[in-house]
Coordinates of C-alpha atoms in Angstrom, one line a residue:
Chain A
M6 CA -18.9 -36.0 -18.5
K7 CA -17.5 -34.2 -15.5
R8 CA -15.6 -31.8 -17.8
V9 CA -18.7 -31.0 -19.7
V10 CA -20.5 -30.1 -16.4
I11 CA -17.6 -27.9 -15.3
A12 CA -17.7 -26.1 -18.7
L13 CA -21.4 -25.6 -18.5
A14 CA -21.1 -24.3 -15.0
A15 CA -18.2 -21.9 -16.0
G16 CA -20.3 -20.4 -18.8
A17 CA -23.3 -20.0 -16.5
A18 CA -21.2 -18.5 -13.6
A19 CA -19.7 -15.9 -16.1
I20 CA -23.2 -14.8 -17.3
I21 CA -24.6 -14.7 -13.8
V22 CA -21.6 -12.5 -12.6
V23 CA -22.0 -10.2 -15.7
A24 CA -25.9 -9.9 -14.9
L25 CA -25.0 -9.1 -11.3
A26 CA -22.6 -6.4 -12.5
G27 CA -25.5 -5.0 -14.4
V28 CA -27.8 -5.0 -11.4
A29 CA -25.1 -3.4 -9.3
T30 CA -24.8 -0.5 -11.8
G31 CA -28.6 -0.1 -12.2
H32 CA -29.0 -2.0 -15.5
R33 CA -31.5 -4.5 -14.4
D34 CA -32.4 -5.5 -17.9
L35 CA -28.8 -6.2 -18.9
L36 CA -29.4 -10.0 -19.2
L37 CA -32.6 -9.4 -21.3
I38 CA -30.9 -7.1 -23.7
L39 CA -28.0 -9.5 -23.9
L40 CA -30.3 -12.3 -24.9
R41 CA -32.4 -10.3 -27.2
G42 CA -29.3 -8.9 -29.0
S43 CA -27.8 -12.3 -29.6
L44 CA -30.6 -14.7 -30.0
G45 CA -33.8 -12.7 -30.2
S46 CA -34.3 -12.2 -33.9
Q47 CA -33.0 -13.7 -37.2
F48 CA -30.7 -10.7 -37.5
A49 CA -29.4 -11.2 -34.0
L50 CA -28.9 -15.0 -34.6
E51 CA -27.0 -14.2 -37.9
G52 CA -24.9 -11.7 -36.0
T53 CA -24.0 -14.4 -33.4
L54 CA -23.0 -16.9 -36.0
L55 CA -21.0 -14.3 -37.9
K56 CA -19.1 -13.5 -34.7
A57 CA -18.6 -17.2 -33.9
V58 CA -16.6 -17.8 -37.2
P59 CA -13.5 -15.7 -36.3
L60 CA -13.8 -16.9 -32.7
L61 CA -14.0 -20.6 -33.8
L62 CA -10.8 -20.2 -35.9
T63 CA -8.8 -18.4 -33.3
G64 CA -10.1 -20.9 -30.7
L65 CA -8.9 -23.7 -32.9
S66 CA -5.6 -22.0 -33.2
V67 CA -5.2 -21.8 -29.4
A68 CA -6.4 -25.4 -29.0
L69 CA -3.8 -26.8 -31.4
A70 CA -0.9 -24.8 -29.8
F71 CA -1.9 -25.5 -26.2
R72 CA -2.4 -29.2 -27.0
A73 CA 1.3 -29.2 -28.2
G74 CA 2.2 -27.4 -25.0
V75 CA 3.1 -24.2 -26.8
W76 CA 1.9 -20.9 -25.4
N77 CA 0.6 -19.2 -28.5
I78 CA -1.0 -15.9 -27.1
G79 CA -0.4 -14.4 -30.6
G80 CA -3.7 -15.2 -32.3
E81 CA -4.4 -11.4 -32.6
G82 CA -1.2 -10.8 -34.7
Q83 CA -1.6 -14.0 -36.8
F84 CA -5.3 -13.0 -37.5
I85 CA -4.1 -9.6 -38.7
A86 CA -1.3 -11.1 -40.8
G87 CA -3.8 -13.4 -42.4
A88 CA -6.2 -10.5 -43.2
L89 CA -3.3 -8.4 -44.7
A90 CA -2.1 -11.3 -46.9
A91 CA -5.7 -12.1 -48.0
F92 CA -6.1 -8.4 -49.0
I93 CA -2.9 -8.4 -51.0
A94 CA -3.7 -11.8 -52.7
S95 CA -7.4 -11.0 -53.3
P96 CA -6.9 -10.1 -57.0
L97 CA -5.8 -13.7 -57.6
G98 CA -9.2 -15.0 -56.4
V99 CA -10.8 -16.0 -53.2
V100 CA -9.1 -19.4 -52.9
A101 CA -5.6 -17.8 -53.4
A102 CA -6.5 -15.2 -50.9
L103 CA -7.4 -17.7 -48.2
L104 CA -4.3 -19.8 -48.8
A105 CA -2.2 -16.6 -48.5
A106 CA -4.0 -15.9 -45.2
M107 CA -3.1 -19.3 -43.9
L108 CA 0.5 -19.0 -45.0
A109 CA 1.0 -15.6 -43.5
G110 CA -0.5 -16.6 -40.2
A111 CA 1.7 -19.6 -40.1
L112 CA 4.8 -17.5 -40.9
W113 CA 4.0 -14.8 -38.4
A114 CA 3.6 -17.5 -35.7
S115 CA 6.8 -19.1 -36.9
I116 CA 8.8 -16.0 -36.0
A117 CA 8.0 -16.8 -32.4
S118 CA 8.7 -20.6 -32.6
L119 CA 12.1 -20.0 -34.4
M120 CA 13.0 -17.4 -31.8
R121 CA 12.3 -20.0 -29.1
L122 CA 14.4 -22.7 -30.9
W123 CA 17.4 -20.5 -31.7
R124 CA 17.4 -18.0 -28.9
N125 CA 15.3 -19.7 -26.2
A126 CA 13.0 -16.7 -26.1
P127 CA 9.8 -17.7 -24.4
E128 CA 7.0 -17.8 -27.0
V129 CA 4.5 -16.5 -24.4
L130 CA 6.1 -13.1 -24.6
T131 CA 7.3 -13.1 -28.2
T132 CA 3.9 -13.9 -29.5
I133 CA 2.3 -11.1 -27.4
L134 CA 4.9 -8.6 -28.7
L135 CA 4.3 -9.7 -32.2
N136 CA 0.6 -8.8 -31.7
F137 CA 1.5 -5.2 -31.0
I138 CA 3.8 -5.2 -34.0
A139 CA 1.1 -6.5 -36.3
I140 CA -1.4 -4.0 -35.0
H141 CA 0.9 -1.1 -35.8
L142 CA 2.0 -2.7 -39.1
L143 CA -1.7 -2.7 -40.1
G144 CA -2.0 0.8 -38.8
W145 CA 0.8 1.8 -41.2
C146 CA -0.7 -0.1 -44.1
V147 CA -4.1 1.5 -43.9
N148 CA -2.7 5.0 -43.4
G149 CA 0.0 4.5 -46.1
P150 CA 0.5 2.0 -48.9
L151 CA -2.9 0.3 -48.7
Q152 CA -5.0 3.3 -47.9
E153 CA -8.0 3.8 -50.1
P154 CA -7.3 6.1 -53.1
S155 CA -9.3 9.1 -51.7
G156 CA -7.0 9.1 -48.7
Q157 CA -9.7 10.4 -46.4
Y158 CA -10.2 7.5 -44.0
P159 CA -7.6 5.2 -42.4
Q160 CA -8.9 2.1 -44.2
S161 CA -8.1 0.1 -47.3
D162 CA -10.1 -0.2 -50.5
V163 CA -12.7 -2.9 -50.8
A164 CA -10.9 -6.3 -51.4
I165 CA -11.3 -7.5 -55.0
A166 CA -12.4 -11.1 -54.0
S167 CA -15.1 -11.9 -51.5
L168 CA -16.7 -15.1 -50.0
P169 CA -20.1 -15.9 -51.5
S170 CA -23.1 -15.3 -49.1
L171 CA -25.4 -18.1 -48.0
G172 CA -28.8 -17.6 -49.5
A173 CA -30.7 -14.4 -48.6
T174 CA -28.8 -14.0 -45.3
E175 CA -25.9 -12.0 -43.9
L176 CA -24.0 -15.3 -43.5
H177 CA -21.2 -16.2 -45.9
L178 CA -19.4 -19.4 -47.0
G179 CA -16.8 -18.8 -44.2
V180 CA -19.3 -20.3 -41.7
V181 CA -19.0 -23.6 -43.6
L182 CA -15.3 -23.3 -43.9
A183 CA -14.8 -22.7 -40.2
V184 CA -16.8 -25.8 -39.3
L185 CA -14.8 -27.8 -41.8
A186 CA -11.6 -26.4 -40.2
A187 CA -12.8 -27.6 -36.8
I188 CA -13.5 -31.1 -38.2
A189 CA -10.2 -31.1 -40.0
A190 CA -8.4 -30.1 -36.7
W191 CA -10.3 -32.9 -34.9
F192 CA -9.2 -35.4 -37.6
L193 CA -5.6 -34.3 -37.4
L194 CA -5.5 -34.5 -33.6
Y195 CA -7.2 -37.8 -33.1
R196 CA -6.9 -39.7 -36.4
T197 CA -3.3 -39.1 -37.7
A198 CA 0.1 -40.0 -36.5
E199 CA 1.0 -36.2 -36.6
G200 CA -1.8 -35.5 -34.2
L201 CA -0.6 -38.2 -31.8
R202 CA 2.9 -36.8 -31.9
L203 CA 1.5 -33.3 -31.3
R204 CA -0.5 -34.4 -28.3
A205 CA 2.3 -36.5 -26.9
T206 CA 4.6 -33.5 -27.1
G207 CA 2.2 -31.5 -25.0
L208 CA 1.3 -34.2 -22.6
N209 CA 4.9 -35.1 -21.7
P210 CA 7.8 -33.8 -23.8
H211 CA 10.3 -36.0 -22.1
A212 CA 8.4 -39.2 -22.7
A213 CA 7.7 -38.0 -26.3
R214 CA 11.4 -37.5 -26.9
G215 CA 12.0 -40.9 -25.5
A216 CA 9.6 -42.3 -28.0
G217 CA 11.6 -40.8 -30.8
I218 CA 9.5 -37.7 -31.5
N219 CA 11.6 -34.7 -32.6
I220 CA 10.2 -32.2 -30.1
R221 CA 11.8 -29.1 -31.7
A222 CA 10.4 -29.9 -35.2
Q223 CA 7.0 -30.8 -33.6
I224 CA 6.8 -27.4 -31.8
V225 CA 7.6 -25.5 -35.0
R226 CA 4.9 -27.5 -36.9
A227 CA 2.3 -27.1 -34.2
M228 CA 3.0 -23.3 -34.0
A229 CA 2.7 -23.0 -37.8
L230 CA -0.6 -25.0 -37.8
S231 CA -1.9 -22.8 -35.0
G232 CA -0.9 -19.6 -36.8
A233 CA -2.5 -20.9 -40.1
M234 CA -5.8 -21.4 -38.3
A235 CA -5.7 -17.8 -36.9
G236 CA -4.6 -16.4 -40.3
L237 CA -7.5 -18.2 -42.0
G238 CA -9.8 -16.5 -39.4
G239 CA -8.4 -13.1 -40.5
G240 CA -8.7 -13.9 -44.1
I241 CA -12.3 -15.1 -43.7
E242 CA -13.3 -12.1 -41.7
L243 CA -11.9 -9.8 -44.4
L244 CA -13.4 -11.5 -47.3
G245 CA -16.7 -12.4 -45.7
V246 CA -17.6 -9.6 -43.4
T247 CA -15.5 -6.4 -43.4
H248 CA -14.1 -6.4 -47.0
R249 CA -11.8 -3.6 -46.0
L250 CA -8.8 -3.5 -43.7
F251 CA -8.8 -0.8 -41.0
E252 CA -7.2 0.0 -37.6
G253 CA -8.7 -2.2 -34.9
F254 CA -9.6 -4.9 -37.4
A255 CA -8.8 -7.8 -35.1
S256 CA -10.7 -6.3 -32.1
G257 CA -9.5 -8.9 -29.6
Y258 CA -10.5 -12.0 -31.5
G259 CA -7.1 -13.4 -30.9
Y260 CA -7.3 -13.1 -27.1
S261 CA -10.9 -14.3 -27.0
G262 CA -9.7 -17.5 -28.7
I263 CA -8.1 -18.5 -25.6
A264 CA -11.3 -18.4 -23.7
V265 CA -13.0 -20.2 -26.5
A266 CA -10.4 -23.0 -26.6
L267 CA -10.3 -23.4 -22.8
L268 CA -14.1 -23.6 -22.4
A269 CA -14.0 -26.3 -25.1
G270 CA -11.5 -28.2 -23.1
L271 CA -9.1 -27.8 -26.1
H272 CA -11.3 -30.1 -28.1
P273 CA -11.8 -29.0 -31.8
L274 CA -15.4 -30.1 -32.1
A275 CA -16.4 -28.7 -28.7
T276 CA -14.8 -25.4 -30.0
I277 CA -17.8 -25.1 -32.4
I278 CA -20.2 -24.9 -29.4
S279 CA -17.9 -22.6 -27.3
S280 CA -17.3 -20.2 -30.1
T281 CA -21.0 -19.9 -30.6
F282 CA -21.5 -19.1 -26.9
F283 CA -18.9 -16.4 -27.1
G284 CA -20.2 -15.2 -30.4
A285 CA -23.6 -14.7 -28.7
L286 CA -21.9 -12.8 -25.9
V287 CA -20.0 -10.5 -28.2
T288 CA -23.1 -9.8 -30.3
G289 CA -25.3 -9.2 -27.3
A290 CA -22.6 -7.0 -25.8
G291 CA -22.7 -4.9 -29.0
E292 CA -26.5 -4.5 -28.6
L293 CA -25.9 -3.4 -24.9
Q294 CA -23.5 -0.7 -26.1
R295 CA -26.0 0.5 -28.8
S296 CA -29.3 0.4 -26.9
A297 CA -28.3 0.8 -23.3
N298 CA -24.9 2.6 -23.6
I299 CA -23.2 -0.1 -21.5
S300 CA -19.7 -0.8 -22.6
A301 CA -19.2 -3.7 -25.0
Q302 CA -16.2 -4.6 -22.9
V303 CA -18.8 -6.7 -20.9
A304 CA -17.9 -9.4 -23.4
T305 CA -14.3 -9.3 -22.5
L306 CA -15.4 -9.5 -18.8
G307 CA -17.4 -12.6 -19.6
Q308 CA -14.5 -14.3 -21.3
A309 CA -12.2 -13.5 -18.4
L310 CA -14.8 -14.9 -15.9
V311 CA -15.1 -18.1 -17.8
I312 CA -11.4 -18.7 -17.9
L313 CA -11.1 -17.9 -14.1
A314 CA -13.9 -20.3 -13.3
L315 CA -12.3 -23.1 -15.3
A316 CA -9.0 -22.3 -13.6
L317 CA -10.6 -22.5 -10.2
F318 CA -12.8 -25.6 -10.6
G319 CA -11.2 -27.4 -13.5
R320 CA -7.7 -27.1 -12.1
Y321 CA -6.8 -26.2 -15.6
R322 CA -3.4 -27.4 -16.8
A323 CA -1.8 -26.5 -20.1
H324 CA -2.0 -30.1 -21.3
D325 CA -4.7 -32.5 -20.0
Chain B
M27 CA 19.8 15.1 -34.4
I28 CA 22.1 14.3 -31.4
D29 CA 20.9 17.4 -29.5
V30 CA 17.2 16.5 -30.3
I31 CA 17.8 13.1 -28.7
A32 CA 19.6 14.7 -25.8
Q33 CA 16.6 17.0 -25.3
A34 CA 14.3 13.8 -25.4
L35 CA 16.3 11.8 -22.8
P36 CA 14.9 13.4 -19.6
L37 CA 11.4 12.9 -21.1
A38 CA 12.3 9.2 -21.7
V39 CA 13.5 8.7 -18.1
V40 CA 10.2 10.1 -16.8
A41 CA 8.1 8.2 -19.4
S42 CA 9.7 4.9 -18.6
T43 CA 9.3 5.2 -14.9
P44 CA 6.0 3.1 -14.7
L45 CA 7.7 0.5 -16.8
L46 CA 10.7 0.4 -14.4
L47 CA 8.5 0.0 -11.4
A48 CA 6.7 -2.9 -13.1
V49 CA 10.2 -4.5 -14.0
E50 CA 11.3 -4.2 -10.3
G51 CA 8.1 -5.7 -9.0
E52 CA 8.1 -8.6 -11.5
T53 CA 11.8 -9.2 -10.8
V54 CA 10.9 -9.8 -7.1
V55 CA 7.9 -12.0 -7.8
E56 CA 9.7 -14.1 -10.4
R57 CA 12.6 -14.6 -7.9
S58 CA 10.1 -16.2 -5.7
G59 CA 9.1 -18.6 -8.4
I60 CA 5.9 -16.9 -9.8
I61 CA 5.5 -15.5 -13.3
N62 CA 2.8 -13.0 -13.3
L63 CA 1.6 -12.3 -16.8
G64 CA -1.2 -10.4 -15.2
I65 CA 1.0 -7.4 -14.4
E66 CA -0.4 -5.6 -17.5
G67 CA -4.0 -5.9 -16.0
M68 CA -2.6 -4.9 -12.6
M69 CA -1.3 -1.6 -13.9
L70 CA -4.3 -1.0 -15.9
T71 CA -6.6 -1.5 -13.0
A72 CA -4.3 0.7 -10.8
A73 CA -4.5 3.5 -13.4
M74 CA -8.3 3.5 -13.2
T75 CA -8.6 3.3 -9.5
A76 CA -5.9 6.0 -9.1
V77 CA -7.9 8.3 -11.2
V78 CA -11.2 7.5 -9.5
A79 CA -9.6 8.0 -6.0
A80 CA -7.9 11.3 -7.1
Q81 CA -11.1 12.7 -8.6
L82 CA -13.2 11.9 -5.6
T83 CA -10.8 13.3 -3.1
G84 CA -9.1 16.0 -5.1
S85 CA -5.7 14.8 -3.8
A86 CA -2.9 13.2 -5.9
V87 CA -1.7 11.3 -2.8
A88 CA -5.0 9.7 -2.3
G89 CA -4.9 8.8 -6.0
F90 CA -1.7 6.9 -5.6
A91 CA -3.2 5.1 -2.6
G92 CA -6.1 4.2 -4.8
G93 CA -3.8 2.9 -7.4
I94 CA -2.0 0.7 -4.9
A95 CA -5.4 -0.5 -3.5
G96 CA -6.5 -1.5 -7.1
A97 CA -3.3 -3.3 -7.8
L98 CA -3.5 -5.2 -4.5
C99 CA -7.0 -6.4 -5.4
I100 CA -5.6 -7.8 -8.6
G101 CA -2.6 -9.3 -6.8
A102 CA -4.9 -10.9 -4.2
L103 CA -6.9 -12.5 -7.0
F104 CA -3.8 -13.7 -8.8
G105 CA -2.4 -15.1 -5.6
L106 CA -5.7 -16.8 -4.7
F107 CA -5.6 -18.7 -7.9
T108 CA -1.9 -19.4 -8.3
I109 CA -0.6 -19.8 -4.7
V110 CA -3.7 -21.1 -3.0
R111 CA -5.4 -23.1 -5.7
R112 CA -2.2 -23.8 -7.7
A113 CA -3.9 -22.9 -11.0
D114 CA -1.8 -22.5 -14.1
Q115 CA 0.1 -19.2 -13.9
I116 CA 0.0 -18.4 -17.6
V117 CA -3.8 -19.1 -17.9
T118 CA -4.5 -17.1 -14.8
G119 CA -2.3 -14.2 -15.9
T120 CA -4.1 -14.1 -19.3
A121 CA -7.5 -14.2 -17.6
V122 CA -6.5 -11.4 -15.2
N123 CA -5.4 -9.2 -18.2
L124 CA -8.8 -9.8 -19.9
L125 CA -10.6 -9.2 -16.6
A126 CA -8.8 -5.9 -16.0
L127 CA -9.5 -4.8 -19.6
G128 CA -13.2 -5.7 -19.4
L129 CA -13.7 -4.5 -15.9
T130 CA -12.0 -1.1 -16.4
G131 CA -13.8 -0.7 -19.8
F132 CA -17.2 -1.4 -18.2
A133 CA -16.7 0.5 -15.0
W134 CA -15.2 3.6 -16.6
R135 CA -18.1 4.0 -19.0
E136 CA -20.5 3.7 -16.1
L137 CA -18.6 6.3 -14.0
E138 CA -18.3 8.7 -16.8
Q139 CA -22.1 8.8 -17.3
R140 CA -22.7 9.6 -13.7
D141 CA -21.0 13.1 -13.6
L142 CA -19.0 12.0 -10.7
F143 CA -16.0 13.8 -11.9
T144 CA -16.5 17.5 -11.8
R145 CA -13.0 18.5 -11.0
S146 CA -10.0 18.0 -13.2
V147 CA -7.5 15.3 -12.2
P148 CA -5.1 16.7 -9.5
R149 CA -1.5 16.9 -10.8
I150 CA 1.5 15.9 -8.6
T151 CA 3.4 19.0 -7.7
F152 CA 6.7 17.5 -6.4
D153 CA 7.8 14.4 -8.3
V154 CA 9.3 11.9 -5.8
I155 CA 8.3 8.9 -7.9
V156 CA 11.0 9.2 -10.5
P157 CA 14.1 9.4 -8.1
A158 CA 12.4 6.7 -5.9
A159 CA 11.9 4.3 -8.8
W160 CA 15.4 4.9 -10.3
I161 CA 17.5 5.0 -7.1
I162 CA 15.8 4.1 -3.8
V163 CA 13.6 1.2 -4.7
P164 CA 16.3 -0.7 -6.6
I165 CA 18.8 -0.3 -3.8
A166 CA 16.3 -1.3 -1.2
L167 CA 15.1 -4.3 -3.1
A168 CA 18.6 -5.4 -4.0
I169 CA 19.6 -5.3 -0.3
M170 CA 16.5 -7.1 0.6
L171 CA 17.0 -9.9 -2.0
W172 CA 20.8 -10.4 -1.5
N173 CA 21.7 -9.2 2.0
T174 CA 18.9 -10.5 4.2
S175 CA 18.0 -14.0 5.2
F176 CA 14.4 -13.2 4.2
G177 CA 15.7 -12.4 0.6
L178 CA 17.7 -15.7 0.6
R179 CA 14.6 -17.6 1.4
L180 CA 12.6 -15.7 -1.1
R181 CA 15.0 -16.5 -3.8
A182 CA 15.2 -20.2 -2.6
C183 CA 11.4 -20.3 -3.2
G184 CA 12.1 -19.7 -6.9
E185 CA 15.0 -22.1 -7.1
N186 CA 14.2 -24.9 -4.8
P187 CA 10.9 -24.6 -2.9
E188 CA 11.4 -28.1 -1.4
A189 CA 14.5 -26.9 0.4
V190 CA 12.6 -23.9 1.9
R191 CA 9.9 -26.2 3.1
A192 CA 12.4 -28.6 4.6
S193 CA 14.0 -25.7 6.5
G194 CA 10.6 -25.0 8.1
S195 CA 9.7 -21.9 6.3
S196 CA 6.5 -21.3 4.3
V197 CA 6.9 -21.0 0.5
D198 CA 3.4 -19.6 0.1
A199 CA 4.0 -16.9 2.7
H200 CA 7.2 -15.8 0.8
R201 CA 5.4 -15.8 -2.5
W202 CA 2.5 -13.7 -1.0
I203 CA 5.0 -11.1 0.3
A204 CA 6.6 -10.9 -3.1
L205 CA 3.3 -10.5 -4.8
I206 CA 2.3 -7.7 -2.3
I207 CA 5.6 -5.9 -3.1
E208 CA 4.9 -6.3 -6.9
S209 CA 1.4 -5.1 -6.5
V210 CA 2.5 -1.9 -4.5
L211 CA 5.1 -1.1 -7.2
A212 CA 2.9 -1.9 -10.1
G213 CA 0.1 0.2 -8.4
I214 CA 2.4 3.2 -8.1
G215 CA 3.5 2.7 -11.7
G216 CA -0.2 2.5 -13.0
A217 CA -1.1 5.6 -10.9
Y218 CA 1.9 7.5 -12.2
L219 CA 1.0 6.6 -15.7
A220 CA -2.5 8.0 -15.2
L221 CA -1.9 10.9 -12.9
A222 CA 1.5 12.2 -14.0
L223 CA 2.1 11.1 -17.6
S224 CA -1.5 11.4 -18.7
S225 CA -4.3 13.5 -17.4
G226 CA -6.8 10.7 -16.7
F227 CA -7.8 7.2 -17.6
A228 CA -8.3 5.8 -21.1
E229 CA -9.3 2.3 -22.1
N230 CA -6.3 -0.1 -22.4
M231 CA -3.9 2.8 -21.7
T232 CA -1.1 0.6 -20.5
A233 CA -0.7 -0.6 -24.1
G234 CA 1.5 -3.6 -23.4
R235 CA 3.9 -2.0 -20.8
G236 CA 3.4 -5.0 -18.6
F237 CA 4.6 -7.4 -21.4
I238 CA 7.6 -5.2 -22.1
A239 CA 8.4 -5.3 -18.4
L240 CA 8.2 -9.1 -18.4
S241 CA 10.7 -9.1 -21.3
I242 CA 13.1 -6.7 -19.6
V243 CA 13.1 -9.0 -16.4
I244 CA 14.6 -11.6 -18.6
F245 CA 17.0 -9.2 -20.3
G246 CA 18.1 -8.1 -16.8
R247 CA 18.7 -11.6 -15.8
W248 CA 16.4 -11.4 -12.8
K249 CA 18.6 -8.8 -11.2
L250 CA 17.9 -5.2 -10.2
K251 CA 21.0 -3.8 -11.9
G252 CA 19.8 -5.6 -15.0
A253 CA 16.3 -4.1 -14.5
L254 CA 17.7 -0.6 -14.4
L255 CA 20.0 -1.3 -17.4
G256 CA 17.2 -2.9 -19.4
T257 CA 14.8 -0.1 -18.7
A258 CA 17.5 2.5 -19.5
V259 CA 18.3 0.9 -22.9
F260 CA 14.6 0.8 -23.5
G261 CA 14.2 4.4 -22.5
A262 CA 17.0 5.6 -24.7
T263 CA 15.4 4.0 -27.7
A264 CA 12.2 5.7 -26.7
A265 CA 14.1 8.9 -26.6
I266 CA 15.3 8.3 -30.2
Q267 CA 11.7 7.6 -31.1
Y268 CA 10.4 10.8 -29.7
A269 CA 13.2 12.7 -31.4
L270 CA 12.4 11.0 -34.7
Q271 CA 8.7 11.9 -34.2
A272 CA 9.6 15.5 -33.5
T273 CA 11.8 15.9 -36.5
S274 CA 9.6 13.6 -38.6
R275 CA 12.5 12.3 -40.7
G276 CA 11.1 9.9 -43.2
V277 CA 10.0 7.1 -40.8
P278 CA 6.2 6.9 -40.9
F279 CA 4.5 7.5 -37.5
H280 CA 2.7 4.2 -37.3
L281 CA 6.0 2.3 -37.8
L282 CA 7.6 4.3 -35.0
L283 CA 4.7 3.2 -32.8
A284 CA 5.8 -0.4 -33.4
A285 CA 9.4 0.4 -32.5
P286 CA 9.2 -0.3 -28.7
Y287 CA 7.9 -3.8 -29.4
V288 CA 10.4 -4.6 -32.0
V289 CA 13.2 -3.4 -29.7
T290 CA 11.8 -5.6 -26.9
L291 CA 11.7 -8.6 -29.3
L292 CA 15.3 -8.1 -30.4
I293 CA 16.4 -7.6 -26.7
L294 CA 14.7 -10.8 -25.8
C295 CA 16.3 -12.7 -28.7
G296 CA 19.6 -11.2 -28.0
I297 CA 19.9 -12.2 -24.4
A298 CA 17.4 -15.0 -23.7
G299 CA 19.6 -17.8 -25.1
R300 CA 22.4 -17.0 -22.6
V301 CA 20.5 -16.7 -19.3
R302 CA 19.1 -19.1 -16.8
A303 CA 15.7 -18.4 -15.2
P304 CA 15.0 -19.2 -11.6
E305 CA 14.7 -23.0 -11.6
S306 CA 11.1 -23.3 -10.3
L307 CA 9.8 -20.3 -12.2
G308 CA 6.1 -20.9 -13.2
K309 CA 5.9 -24.3 -11.6

């Protein structure tokens, strides 16, 4: 209960500081535009839910990794790897494309976990470096081998497969898939032996080793699971929303996942709520940029403030 | 090809100067037992405050002072969380990076719309930063860390803080001083990036230099000799990259952009298995 209160307070504090930043710069209506742009109409609400989907999946990715005590800051790179694989596999159908996305995300994350096991390279740095490599790899793809045939724009062709939309809305099946992924992550963590081992590894690696858990193998599996979630996020974003690859495809979803997961206290089901909150913030910030010419980076600012508030009051530790 | 690389080398030395300053600062702070992942955000903030200060005063010196002030603000925030509140260093560092990205993005757009900047960014006329970063700062920091009792205590904070406490010294005070040293160096680095290497501020212009610096600290085994060597190796590969870009021999431009991060990753893998970090780093 106390943790729920702290989470709500952190979210509220971030919004208040953002609103104050608006007042200080002469945008008194910042909060109003933020609300209108994220919740004020059916279009805005659909936008919020659409943004919440990639945030939910990168949030789950971070939650799984942090639960195991692994610092996966590489959601951004794994998200891109997933989208690239989904694009390449899309001629085989939407199911194959999503599976390819998960596999690619898992493999990209595994580079970091294997480097940690073999060379003792800290994953907190290798995952970040892999983000930059993925970003430039994507840049090369959409300017080279995967560029649209006309060769005019730095983007790919439209992917062959796509996720079906839900009724007469902008929403797509990925919304359902993301919620199912959250339930699956909850089931894995709290209802399976694998989940118990994963959490034990994060809580106290020494005790876990004493209990007979193979820590090294557990870290590799947790990292692969985490990467698969972020990869799935990239695949769903491609097949449900953008349908094309382009530079700046991930636009910070990977890093935002850290704020999503921490606000949810690393709980998969609470991640559904926190991703909707940040989805609203991102969507509202987009409206701020369009209608009031205020930088959409306000959303990034909000995410940072939430994490800081949690670190200050929640005494956040990696594994709790 | 060789002569093209030779031509690119001086450029690489200048271009890796902000990186070197960050590596030196992070080496000091990690020796005191703190890992500051937020150095990326520290440099980014410094780059913006440096440009703002330089624009408002028309003086490059004031620009560097502004950069240092901006980095000190971030350093104070990081210290408040990690030293005073004992918040997790990785989580705080990540938050600081997001904060710097969001705050500079927001503030820069606001400033640009207000026509505050009528003059062009002042350029530095006599470059003292490069020799300072490559010669004076590393010698001074090495003497401080290994030839003074203050440096011994600072390193002890990173290895065995209990022993420092038992001897009657304040671990927190040493870590604050280390953080201030890092902030000043990262501030100069960020200012140099914006005022000397570029002609102004651009969103996210540090482009991961802070993370590369964190990796080079490990490559350099938390020593200043290693910091110089690591940055030099990195700068040399950057020179090859510039040369390849200039001659455009086959390698696509976007893959060349990925090269610094691939090199850093390989450096990290090549060396990390064989080094020992300060015992209490990050705790």
